[in-house]
Amino acid sequence: MKKKPNPQKPDDDNPEWTSDMFKQAVRFDALPPTLQAKLRGRPKAASTKERITIRLSPDVVGAFRARGQGWQTRVDAALRDWLKTHTQA
């Protein structure tokens, strides 16, 4: 974990703005739409997942986590696969 920043020490990564920098600044909504789209970050997915809370056995969670990152996606895939072979009541 990073150390707490020292307020007495200048931050080279984020220097304090000068009056000239403020004069040159442009409002976000004044930028071209194509640049705005790039700066907004990742676009929303067409189909988003729902955040829930679920209680699973420790051995089940452990088995999925043991295979590394993406374990929640693998749980989702396993449940989808199960649904293909089981009818809803």
XYZ file of C-alpha atoms in Angstrom:
89
model
C 0.000 0.000 0.000
C 1.283 3.478 -0.848
C 2.406 5.777 1.896
C 0.198 8.674 2.856
C 1.205 11.743 0.806
C 3.140 14.465 2.606
C 1.224 17.750 2.188
C 4.480 19.681 2.640
C 6.191 17.933 -0.280
C 5.257 18.967 -3.857
C 3.469 16.357 -5.954
C 5.383 16.106 -9.242
C 2.645 13.981 -10.845
C -0.057 16.572 -10.077
C 1.476 20.031 -10.014
C -0.595 22.948 -8.796
C -2.250 24.797 -11.676
C -0.969 28.212 -12.656
C -3.168 31.079 -13.836
C -1.935 30.418 -17.412
C -3.092 26.806 -17.179
C -6.546 27.968 -16.081
C -6.702 30.388 -19.036
C -5.873 27.579 -21.483
C -8.347 25.118 -19.970
C -11.362 24.078 -22.067
C -14.688 22.869 -20.701
C -15.373 19.190 -21.332
C -18.612 19.928 -23.199
C -16.680 22.264 -25.530
C -14.461 19.424 -26.748
C -15.313 17.627 -30.018
C -17.766 14.733 -29.481
C -15.223 12.168 -30.674
C -12.721 13.303 -28.031
C -15.435 13.395 -25.369
C -16.290 9.764 -26.180
C -12.655 8.722 -25.770
C -12.280 10.543 -22.462
C -15.491 9.179 -20.936
C -13.977 5.729 -20.565
C -15.390 2.314 -21.270
C -18.844 2.369 -22.910
C -21.763 0.668 -21.199
C -22.327 -2.893 -22.303
C -25.541 -3.695 -24.153
C -26.291 -6.390 -21.597
C -25.052 -5.706 -18.078
C -24.939 -8.186 -15.231
C -26.911 -7.853 -12.028
C -25.085 -7.420 -8.727
C -26.396 -9.861 -6.118
C -25.317 -11.512 -2.889
C -25.176 -15.300 -2.872
C -23.977 -17.732 -0.230
C -21.913 -20.644 -1.551
C -20.016 -23.422 0.207
C -16.383 -22.550 0.969
C -15.130 -25.549 -1.020
C -17.084 -24.440 -4.120
C -15.767 -20.876 -3.921
C -12.266 -22.158 -3.164
C -12.259 -24.408 -6.231
C -13.251 -21.544 -8.527
C -10.872 -19.032 -6.901
C -7.981 -21.510 -7.093
C -8.023 -21.203 -10.886
C -7.213 -17.484 -10.666
C -8.760 -14.281 -11.920
C -12.144 -14.478 -13.585
C -13.542 -16.955 -11.086
C -16.872 -15.135 -10.875
C -17.222 -15.300 -14.660
C -16.536 -19.041 -14.497
C -19.223 -19.457 -11.815
C -21.628 -17.583 -14.129
C -20.682 -19.882 -17.028
C -21.146 -23.003 -14.878
C -24.613 -21.861 -13.828
C -25.538 -21.083 -17.453
C -24.368 -24.558 -18.453
C -26.461 -26.109 -15.661
C -29.535 -24.202 -16.872
C -29.153 -25.714 -20.345
C -29.680 -29.229 -18.971
C -32.308 -28.464 -16.322
C -35.803 -27.214 -16.938
C -37.301 -24.485 -14.797
C -40.069 -25.622 -12.475
